[in-house]
Short mmCIF file of C-alpha atoms in Angstrom, two decimals:
data_model
loop_
_atom_site.label_atom_id
_atom_site.label_comp_id
_atom_site.label_asym_id
_atom_site.label_seq_id
_atom_site.Cartn_x
_atom_site.Cartn_y
_atom_site.Cartn_z
CA UNK A 98 0.00 0.00 0.00
CA UNK A 99 1.26 3.49 -0.88
CA UNK A 100 0.47 6.91 0.49
CA UNK A 101 -1.12 9.24 -2.06
CA UNK A 102 -0.58 12.94 -2.72
CA UNK A 103 -3.37 14.84 -4.49
CA UNK A 104 -2.51 18.10 -6.25
CA UNK A 105 -4.13 20.29 -8.88
CA UNK A 106 -2.33 20.25 -12.21
CA UNK A 107 -3.75 23.56 -13.46
CA UNK A 108 -4.66 26.86 -11.71
CA UNK A 109 -6.72 25.19 -9.00
CA UNK A 110 -10.48 24.55 -8.91
CA UNK A 111 -9.98 21.23 -10.74
CA UNK A 112 -12.35 19.32 -8.48
CA UNK A 113 -9.88 18.13 -5.84
CA UNK A 114 -12.53 18.12 -3.12
CA UNK A 115 -14.61 15.39 -4.71
CA UNK A 116 -11.59 13.27 -5.64
CA UNK A 117 -10.01 13.57 -2.19
CA UNK A 118 -13.33 12.72 -0.58
CA UNK A 119 -13.70 9.75 -2.90
CA UNK A 120 -10.17 8.52 -2.14
CA UNK A 121 -10.60 9.08 1.58
CA UNK A 122 -12.95 6.10 1.70
CA UNK A 123 -9.75 4.04 1.43
CA UNK A 124 -7.45 6.32 3.45
CA UNK A 125 -7.05 6.26 7.21
CA UNK A 126 -5.57 9.76 7.49
CA UNK A 127 -6.14 12.89 5.37
CA UNK A 128 -3.58 15.72 5.65
CA UNK A 129 -3.58 19.28 4.28
CA UNK A 130 0.03 20.37 3.70
CA UNK A 131 -0.09 23.99 2.41
CA UNK A 132 -2.30 26.98 1.75
CA UNK A 133 -4.92 28.51 3.98
CA UNK A 134 -8.62 29.35 3.98
CA UNK A 135 -8.26 30.97 0.55
CA UNK A 136 -8.83 27.63 -1.19
CA UNK A 137 -12.12 25.80 -0.84
CA UNK A 138 -13.64 22.42 -1.64
CA UNK A 139 -17.27 21.67 -2.32
CA UNK A 140 -18.30 18.13 -1.39
CA UNK A 141 -21.66 16.74 -2.47
CA UNK A 142 -22.69 13.73 -0.36
CA UNK A 143 -26.22 12.61 -1.06
CA UNK A 144 -28.46 15.57 -0.29
CA UNK A 145 -25.80 17.38 1.74
CA UNK A 146 -23.37 19.97 0.38
CA UNK A 147 -20.26 20.70 2.44
CA UNK A 148 -18.16 23.79 1.71
CA UNK A 149 -14.75 23.35 3.29
CA UNK A 150 -12.01 25.96 3.39
CA UNK A 151 -9.44 24.82 5.95
CA UNK A 152 -10.68 21.45 7.13
CA UNK A 153 -9.37 18.47 5.15
CA UNK A 154 -11.97 16.58 3.09
CA UNK A 155 -11.66 13.50 5.29
CA UNK A 156 -13.46 15.29 8.11
CA UNK A 157 -16.87 14.41 6.63
CA UNK A 158 -16.17 10.67 6.85
CA UNK A 159 -16.49 8.60 10.02
CA UNK A 160 -13.38 6.86 11.30
CA UNK A 161 -10.88 9.12 9.49
CA UNK A 162 -8.23 11.35 11.04
CA UNK A 163 -7.88 14.83 9.52
CA UNK A 164 -4.76 16.95 9.93
CA UNK A 165 -3.54 20.47 9.13
CA UNK A 166 0.23 20.31 8.69
CA UNK A 167 2.87 22.90 9.51
CA UNK A 168 2.86 24.09 5.89
CA UNK A 169 -0.70 25.41 6.30
CA UNK A 170 -1.29 28.96 7.53
CA UNK A 171 -4.27 29.05 9.88
CA UNK A 172 -6.69 31.85 10.63
CA UNK A 173 -7.77 30.62 14.09
CA UNK A 174 -11.13 32.44 14.04
CA UNK A 175 -11.92 31.15 10.54
CA UNK A 176 -11.01 27.62 11.65
CA UNK A 177 -13.26 27.73 14.72
CA UNK A 178 -16.12 29.16 12.64
CA UNK A 179 -15.72 26.39 10.08
CA UNK A 180 -15.72 23.73 12.80
CA UNK A 181 -18.89 25.28 14.24
CA UNK A 182 -20.57 25.35 10.82
CA UNK A 183 -19.77 21.74 9.99
CA UNK A 184 -20.89 20.54 13.42
CA UNK A 185 -24.29 22.05 12.64
CA UNK A 186 -24.38 19.75 9.59
CA UNK A 187 -23.96 16.71 11.80
CA UNK A 188 -20.19 16.24 11.51
CA UNK A 189 -18.32 15.46 14.71
CA UNK A 190 -14.99 17.29 15.12
CA UNK A 191 -12.92 16.28 18.15
CA UNK A 192 -9.28 16.14 19.21
CA UNK A 193 -9.42 12.46 18.30
CA UNK A 194 -10.32 12.88 14.63
CA UNK A 195 -8.79 16.31 13.95
CA UNK A 196 -5.39 17.80 14.76
CA UNK A 197 -3.29 20.77 13.73
CA UNK A 198 0.47 21.13 13.76
CA UNK A 199 1.77 23.02 16.76
CA UNK A 200 4.29 24.70 14.44
CA UNK A 201 1.74 26.03 11.94
CA UNK A 202 1.75 29.84 11.55
CA UNK A 203 -1.34 31.86 12.44
CA UNK A 204 -3.04 34.39 10.17
CA UNK A 205 -3.85 37.46 12.26
CA UNK A 206 -6.10 40.47 11.52
CA UNK A 207 -3.23 42.69 10.41
CA UNK A 208 -2.30 40.10 7.76
CA UNK A 209 -5.72 40.38 6.19
CA UNK A 210 -5.63 44.17 6.34
CA UNK A 211 -2.21 44.23 4.67
CA UNK A 212 -3.52 41.94 1.93
CA UNK A 213 -6.38 44.37 1.29
CA UNK A 214 -4.15 47.47 1.41
CA UNK A 215 -1.76 46.04 -1.17
CA UNK A 216 -4.46 44.86 -3.54
CA UNK A 217 -6.28 48.18 -3.40
CA UNK A 218 -3.04 50.08 -4.02
CA UNK A 219 -2.01 47.88 -6.95
CA UNK A 220 -4.76 49.09 -9.30
CA UNK A 221 -4.46 47.38 -12.68
CA UNK A 222 -1.44 45.41 -11.43
CA UNK A 223 -3.35 43.62 -8.67
CA UNK A 224 -2.65 39.89 -8.30
CA UNK A 225 -6.24 38.90 -7.59
CA UNK A 226 -5.70 37.50 -4.09
CA UNK A 227 -8.62 36.40 -1.94
CA UNK A 228 -7.68 39.13 0.59
CA UNK A 229 -7.55 36.66 3.45
CA UNK A 230 -4.01 37.43 4.64
CA UNK A 231 -2.35 34.30 3.26
CA UNK A 232 0.59 36.03 1.56
CA UNK A 233 1.47 38.40 4.42
CA UNK A 234 1.37 35.48 6.86
CA UNK A 235 3.77 33.42 4.75
CA UNK A 236 6.03 36.49 4.55
CA UNK A 237 6.17 36.65 8.32
CA UNK A 238 6.87 32.93 8.47
CA UNK A 239 9.85 33.27 6.14
CA UNK A 240 10.90 36.43 8.00
CA UNK A 241 10.98 34.40 11.25
CA UNK A 242 8.50 36.63 13.05
CA UNK A 243 5.20 34.74 12.71
CA UNK A 244 3.01 33.70 15.62
CA UNK A 245 2.70 29.91 15.67
CA UNK A 246 0.12 27.68 17.29
CA UNK A 247 2.51 26.72 20.08
CA UNK A 248 2.94 30.40 21.04
CA UNK A 249 -0.62 30.42 22.38
CA UNK A 250 0.50 28.21 25.29
CA UNK A 251 2.42 30.99 27.06
CA UNK A 252 1.13 34.51 27.68
CA UNK A 253 4.68 35.82 28.16
CA UNK A 254 5.93 34.20 24.96
CA UNK A 255 2.88 35.39 23.03
CA UNK A 256 3.45 38.96 24.21
CA UNK A 257 7.10 38.86 23.09
CA UNK A 258 6.22 37.34 19.72
CA UNK A 259 3.46 39.91 19.12
CA UNK A 260 5.80 42.74 19.95
CA UNK A 261 8.30 41.44 17.42
CA UNK A 262 5.82 40.99 14.56
CA UNK A 263 4.02 44.29 15.21
CA UNK A 264 7.32 46.17 15.20
CA UNK A 265 7.58 45.13 11.56
CA UNK A 266 3.93 45.64 10.56
CA UNK A 267 3.39 48.93 12.36
CA UNK A 268 6.44 50.43 10.67
CA UNK A 269 4.90 49.59 7.30
CA UNK A 270 1.47 50.81 8.38
CA UNK A 271 2.92 54.15 9.50
CA UNK A 272 4.62 54.52 6.15
CA UNK A 273 1.30 53.89 4.42
CA UNK A 274 -0.44 56.35 6.78
CA UNK A 275 -2.56 53.60 8.30
CA UNK A 276 -3.52 53.27 11.95
CA UNK A 277 -1.02 51.20 13.95
CA UNK A 278 -2.15 47.87 15.40
CA UNK A 279 -2.54 47.68 19.18
CA UNK A 280 -0.86 44.69 20.80
CA UNK A 281 -2.93 44.39 23.98
CA UNK A 282 -6.33 44.02 22.32
CA UNK A 283 -5.01 41.37 19.89
CA UNK A 284 -3.30 39.50 22.75
CA UNK A 285 -6.61 39.36 24.65
CA UNK A 286 -8.46 38.05 21.60
CA UNK A 287 -5.86 35.33 21.03
CA UNK A 288 -5.77 34.23 24.66
CA UNK A 289 -9.57 34.02 24.60
CA UNK A 290 -9.55 31.41 21.82
CA UNK A 291 -6.26 29.73 22.76
CA UNK A 292 -7.85 26.77 24.63
CA UNK A 293 -10.16 26.04 21.68
CA UNK A 294 -7.20 25.95 19.29
CA UNK A 295 -4.66 24.22 21.53
CA UNK A 296 -6.89 21.21 22.18
CA UNK A 297 -6.25 20.19 18.56
CA UNK A 298 -2.50 21.02 18.57
CA UNK A 299 -0.04 18.12 18.32
CA UNK A 300 3.46 17.35 17.00
CA UNK A 301 2.09 16.32 13.62
CA UNK A 302 5.41 15.01 12.30
CA UNK A 303 5.50 12.54 15.21
CA UNK A 304 1.89 11.46 14.71
CA UNK A 305 2.53 10.93 11.00
CA UNK A 306 5.52 8.74 11.86
CA UNK A 307 3.30 6.67 14.18
CA UNK A 308 0.65 6.30 11.46
CA UNK A 309 3.34 5.25 9.02
CA UNK A 310 4.70 2.61 11.41
CA UNK A 311 1.15 1.33 11.92
CA UNK A 312 0.85 1.01 8.10
CA UNK A 313 -1.99 3.53 7.93
CA UNK A 314 -2.88 4.78 4.48
CA UNK A 315 -2.23 8.52 4.32
CA UNK A 316 -3.78 10.89 1.81
CA UNK A 317 -1.94 14.22 1.41
CA UNK A 318 -4.22 16.97 0.16
CA UNK A 319 -2.90 20.03 -1.65
CA UNK A 320 -4.67 23.35 -2.22
CA UNK A 321 -4.76 25.51 -5.36
CA UNK A 322 -2.86 24.15 -8.38
CA UNK A 323 0.71 23.77 -9.58
CA UNK A 324 0.40 26.76 -11.93
CA UNK A 325 -0.07 28.86 -8.78
CA UNK A 326 3.14 27.53 -7.18
CA UNK A 327 5.35 30.41 -6.01
CA UNK A 328 8.34 28.87 -7.86
CA UNK A 329 6.79 27.01 -10.79
CA UNK A 330 3.62 28.97 -11.51
CA UNK A 331 2.79 32.09 -13.53
CA UNK A 332 4.77 34.37 -11.20
CA UNK A 333 3.88 36.91 -9.81
CA UNK A 334 0.25 35.86 -10.35
CA UNK A 335 0.62 32.96 -7.94
CA UNK A 336 -0.12 31.97 -4.37
CA UNK A 337 2.45 32.41 -1.58
CA UNK A 338 3.34 28.77 -1.02
CA UNK A 339 4.70 25.79 -2.92
CA UNK A 340 1.78 23.80 -4.30
CA UNK A 341 3.86 21.01 -5.86
CA UNK A 342 3.67 17.55 -4.26
CA UNK A 343 7.19 17.87 -2.83
CA UNK A 344 5.63 20.33 -0.37
CA UNK A 345 3.79 17.39 1.20
CA UNK A 346 7.12 16.34 2.66
CA UNK A 347 8.15 19.67 4.21
CA UNK A 348 4.59 20.82 4.93
CA UNK A 349 3.89 17.82 7.17
CA UNK A 350 7.23 16.42 8.26
CA UNK A 351 7.72 13.18 6.36
CA UNK A 352 10.55 11.95 4.15
CA UNK A 353 10.05 12.40 0.38
CA UNK A 354 10.56 8.67 -0.07
CA UNK A 355 7.31 8.07 1.84
CA UNK A 356 5.09 10.18 -0.39
CA UNK A 357 4.15 7.38 -2.81
CA UNK A 358 1.69 7.89 -5.67
CA UNK A 359 1.15 11.44 -6.95
CA UNK A 360 -2.29 12.09 -8.42
CA UNK A 361 -2.85 15.25 -10.45
CA UNK A 362 -6.43 16.49 -10.63
CA UNK A 363 -7.05 17.82 -14.13
CA UNK A 364 -10.15 19.49 -15.52
CA UNK A 365 -11.24 18.49 -19.06
CA UNK A 366 -11.01 22.18 -19.94
CA UNK A 367 -9.16 25.04 -18.19
CA UNK A 368 -10.23 27.67 -15.66
CA UNK A 369 -8.54 30.41 -13.72
CA UNK A 370 -9.65 32.78 -10.94
CA UNK A 371 -8.22 36.27 -10.61
CA UNK A 372 -5.60 38.03 -12.69
CA UNK A 373 -2.74 36.58 -14.71
CA UNK A 374 -1.96 35.04 -18.11
CA UNK A 375 -4.37 32.48 -19.55
CA UNK A 376 -3.38 31.46 -23.11
CA UNK A 377 -6.53 29.44 -23.96
CA UNK A 378 -9.09 31.77 -22.35
CA UNK A 379 -12.38 32.05 -24.24
CA UNK A 380 -14.18 35.39 -24.06
CA UNK A 381 -17.09 34.16 -26.16
CA UNK A 382 -20.27 32.09 -25.98
CA UNK A 383 -18.32 28.85 -25.52
CA UNK A 384 -16.45 30.31 -22.55
CA UNK A 385 -19.77 31.42 -21.05
CA UNK A 386 -21.27 27.98 -21.66
CA UNK A 387 -18.36 26.23 -19.93
CA UNK A 388 -18.74 28.53 -16.95
CA UNK A 389 -22.49 28.01 -16.78
CA UNK A 390 -22.52 24.22 -17.23
CA UNK A 391 -19.49 23.77 -14.98
CA UNK A 392 -20.86 26.10 -12.28
CA UNK A 393 -17.53 27.89 -12.30
CA UNK A 394 -17.72 30.06 -9.21
CA UNK A 395 -15.21 29.97 -6.35
CA UNK A 396 -16.18 28.04 -3.20
CA UNK A 397 -14.60 30.63 -0.91
CA UNK A 398 -15.10 33.94 -2.76
CA UNK A 399 -17.94 33.14 -5.22
CA UNK A 400 -15.81 34.86 -7.87
CA UNK A 401 -16.58 33.90 -11.44
CA UNK A 402 -13.86 31.74 -13.00
CA UNK A 403 -12.36 32.48 -16.38
CA UNK A 404 -12.84 29.53 -18.76
CA UNK A 405 -10.98 28.20 -21.80
CA UNK A 406 -9.94 25.15 -23.79
CA UNK A 407 -7.76 22.41 -22.31
CA UNK A 408 -4.11 23.52 -22.35
CA UNK A 409 -2.12 20.37 -22.95
CA UNK A 410 1.19 22.26 -22.97
CA UNK A 411 0.67 23.54 -19.43
CA UNK A 412 -0.56 20.23 -18.01
CA UNK A 413 2.34 18.35 -19.62
CA UNK A 414 4.72 20.86 -18.01
CA UNK A 415 3.17 20.56 -14.54
CA UNK A 416 3.29 16.76 -14.79
CA UNK A 417 7.04 16.94 -15.39
CA UNK A 418 7.64 19.51 -12.64
CA UNK A 419 5.54 17.66 -10.08
CA UNK A 420 6.37 14.05 -10.92
CA UNK A 421 2.70 13.17 -11.35
CA UNK A 422 2.05 9.43 -11.78
CA UNK A 423 -1.52 9.65 -12.99
CA UNK A 424 -4.32 12.14 -13.42
CA UNK A 425 -7.95 12.24 -12.42
CA UNK A 426 -9.83 13.89 -15.28
CA UNK A 427 -12.79 15.91 -13.99
CA UNK A 428 -15.88 17.63 -15.43
CA UNK A 429 -15.91 15.65 -18.67
CA UNK A 430 -19.70 16.01 -18.78
CA UNK A 431 -19.42 19.81 -19.11
CA UNK A 432 -18.24 19.29 -22.71
CA UNK A 433 -21.26 17.16 -23.70
CA UNK A 434 -23.03 19.80 -25.82
CA UNK A 435 -20.08 20.96 -27.94
CA UNK A 436 -19.81 20.22 -31.66
CA UNK A 437 -16.03 20.38 -31.51
CA UNK A 438 -13.45 20.54 -28.76
CA UNK A 439 -9.97 22.06 -28.91
CA UNK A 440 -6.74 21.27 -27.09
CA UNK A 441 -3.70 23.54 -27.04
CA UNK A 442 -0.63 21.64 -28.25
CA UNK A 443 1.89 24.49 -28.83
CA UNK A 444 2.35 28.23 -28.40
CA UNK A 445 3.24 30.96 -30.87
CA UNK A 446 5.40 33.72 -29.38
CA UNK A 447 5.84 36.38 -32.06
CA UNK A 448 6.37 33.68 -34.70
CA UNK A 449 8.51 31.43 -32.49
CA UNK A 450 6.84 28.06 -31.84
CA UNK A 451 7.21 26.87 -28.24
CA UNK A 452 6.24 23.63 -26.52
CA UNK A 453 6.46 24.99 -22.96
CA UNK A 454 5.36 28.07 -21.02
CA UNK A 455 8.01 30.82 -21.20
CA UNK A 456 9.22 32.06 -17.82
CA UNK A 457 8.91 35.82 -18.46
CA UNK A 458 5.50 37.15 -17.52
CA UNK A 459 5.38 39.51 -20.51
CA UNK A 460 5.88 36.52 -22.82
CA UNK A 461 3.19 34.56 -20.99
CA UNK A 462 0.72 37.33 -21.78
CA UNK A 463 1.81 37.47 -25.46
CA UNK A 464 1.76 33.78 -26.41
CA UNK A 465 -1.00 32.53 -28.69
CA UNK A 466 -2.31 28.95 -28.49
CA UNK A 467 -2.00 26.52 -31.36
CA UNK A 468 -4.88 24.05 -31.26
CA UNK A 469 -5.72 20.54 -32.32
CA UNK A 470 -9.45 20.10 -32.91
CA UNK A 471 -11.52 17.05 -31.97
CA UNK A 472 -15.13 16.24 -32.84
CA UNK A 473 -17.56 16.58 -29.94
CA UNK A 474 -19.84 13.73 -28.88
CA UNK A 475 -23.14 15.58 -28.39
CA UNK A 476 -24.22 12.91 -25.96
CA UNK A 477 -24.83 12.70 -22.22
CA UNK A 478 -21.88 11.48 -20.12
CA UNK A 479 -23.17 12.73 -16.76
CA UNK A 480 -23.21 9.94 -14.20
CA UNK A 481 -21.39 7.39 -16.40
CA UNK A 482 -19.39 4.99 -14.21
CA UNK A 483 -17.86 2.64 -16.78
CA UNK A 484 -15.48 3.80 -19.48
CA UNK A 485 -17.13 1.42 -21.95
CA UNK A 486 -20.33 3.45 -21.69
CA UNK A 487 -18.70 6.70 -22.82
CA UNK A 488 -19.34 7.92 -26.40
CA UNK A 489 -16.57 6.99 -28.86
CA UNK A 490 -15.57 10.62 -29.44
CA UNK A 491 -15.27 11.16 -25.69
CA UNK A 492 -12.94 8.16 -25.47
CA UNK A 493 -10.87 9.54 -28.36
CA UNK A 494 -10.54 12.90 -26.61
CA UNK A 495 -9.51 11.21 -23.36
CA UNK A 496 -6.88 9.08 -25.10
CA UNK A 497 -5.55 12.13 -26.97
CA UNK A 498 -5.07 13.98 -23.68
CA UNK A 499 -3.35 10.96 -22.18
CA UNK A 500 -0.98 10.60 -25.13
CA UNK A 501 -0.09 14.27 -25.27
CA UNK A 502 0.56 14.96 -21.59
CA UNK A 503 2.51 11.75 -21.06
CA UNK A 504 0.65 10.53 -17.99
CA UNK A 505 -1.97 7.89 -17.48
CA UNK A 506 -5.55 8.89 -16.77
CA UNK A 507 -6.32 6.91 -13.63
CA UNK A 508 -9.91 8.06 -13.13
CA UNK A 509 -12.63 10.15 -14.79
CA UNK A 510 -15.24 12.21 -12.97
CA UNK A 511 -18.61 12.59 -14.69
CA UNK A 512 -20.56 14.63 -12.10
CA UNK A 513 -20.09 16.25 -8.67
CA UNK A 514 -21.48 13.10 -6.98
CA UNK A 515 -18.72 11.01 -5.44
CA UNK A 516 -20.09 7.75 -6.92
CA UNK A 517 -20.03 9.11 -10.49
CA UNK A 518 -16.39 8.24 -11.04
CA UNK A 519 -14.78 5.87 -13.52
CA UNK A 520 -11.88 4.14 -11.77
CA UNK A 521 -9.14 2.93 -14.10
CA UNK A 522 -6.26 2.67 -11.62
CA UNK A 523 -6.45 2.77 -7.81
CA UNK A 524 -3.63 5.08 -6.55
CA UNK A 525 -3.46 3.24 -3.21
CA UNK A 526 -2.81 -0.08 -4.98
CA UNK A 527 -0.55 1.14 -7.77
#
């Protein structure tokens, strides 16, 4: 049995929530290893719809252990609100089935304010962040001044840590002519919620080692997508963490040799939220149709997603960067009504043909997609659970994707329902 890492192979919103939930029926432990409450999952289980932001997808299943690793940045108030919300839906969250790393950094109110200040000041150059303080918190983490979960255990230590981080932030706020942040009020608010947070805090790296020794099956759950990786994405229009599967090792505390199978979630077309380059974007009726049929609105922000044709060049690149073993192809049924379907196979940069995404952001905005066209199937694939029952043209499109990107399609999702999945290869038994 192997552990499995699930990542998005595009710009996020590929349908990871459903796939992780589906895989968690086999897993014993589900771990988030990066990101914050800026990335959401929507899980549809029978008549119930769960909208998760921080909590791992395994939390909705009985008998599973859910974990937030040290690579996650945690807004403690958002976490407690989410726990309260999901408890109202009948889900039990206790210190037995949920834990957070004691070394995870906390998102504080001044992080969110700084996120908003920067976005508002950027004008046309804004990144398109969710304004939830993720980036500023990661900056403090790298700057060695963040408040971590463990700091809530000691009032004296918390006071010293707050003084250190506010020295930095208040200097910036003064320069921007913003009101300085008062330490005492924030300290009181943190100490008020400290017991509710600390009851879930554990040395996650040690618990993961125990689970590994006990031969538990561990599912590592990434947020966003590889094209939003701070190193390998469309920089600077990226998130503030590494979204590649290698982050599962450092973001939890486990050797890279224990990661196992890497599953890339891949939408049958392409979407993107916020600003940044998008070579195959469709600003026409087809783009609108994809957005409408695919219900392309963000789980966390409700922002409308930009839609376009499948970009094979980008997915092939992320597969190489991430070491993806197989992909789960999602939202195939959204393409059911199209007469023809296109896939980007190369780029044209001012007459130069390229088979990868150029690194310079100005070039990323200039490139034009070169397409290969496939006939549509004009037939219903929603709810299909056996690959033999798919229309012939749908099978041809699937095989063409597989051949071009150089990775096996291990499963196909044909609706938001967890049961509507065609399993070709089980990642846990690969």
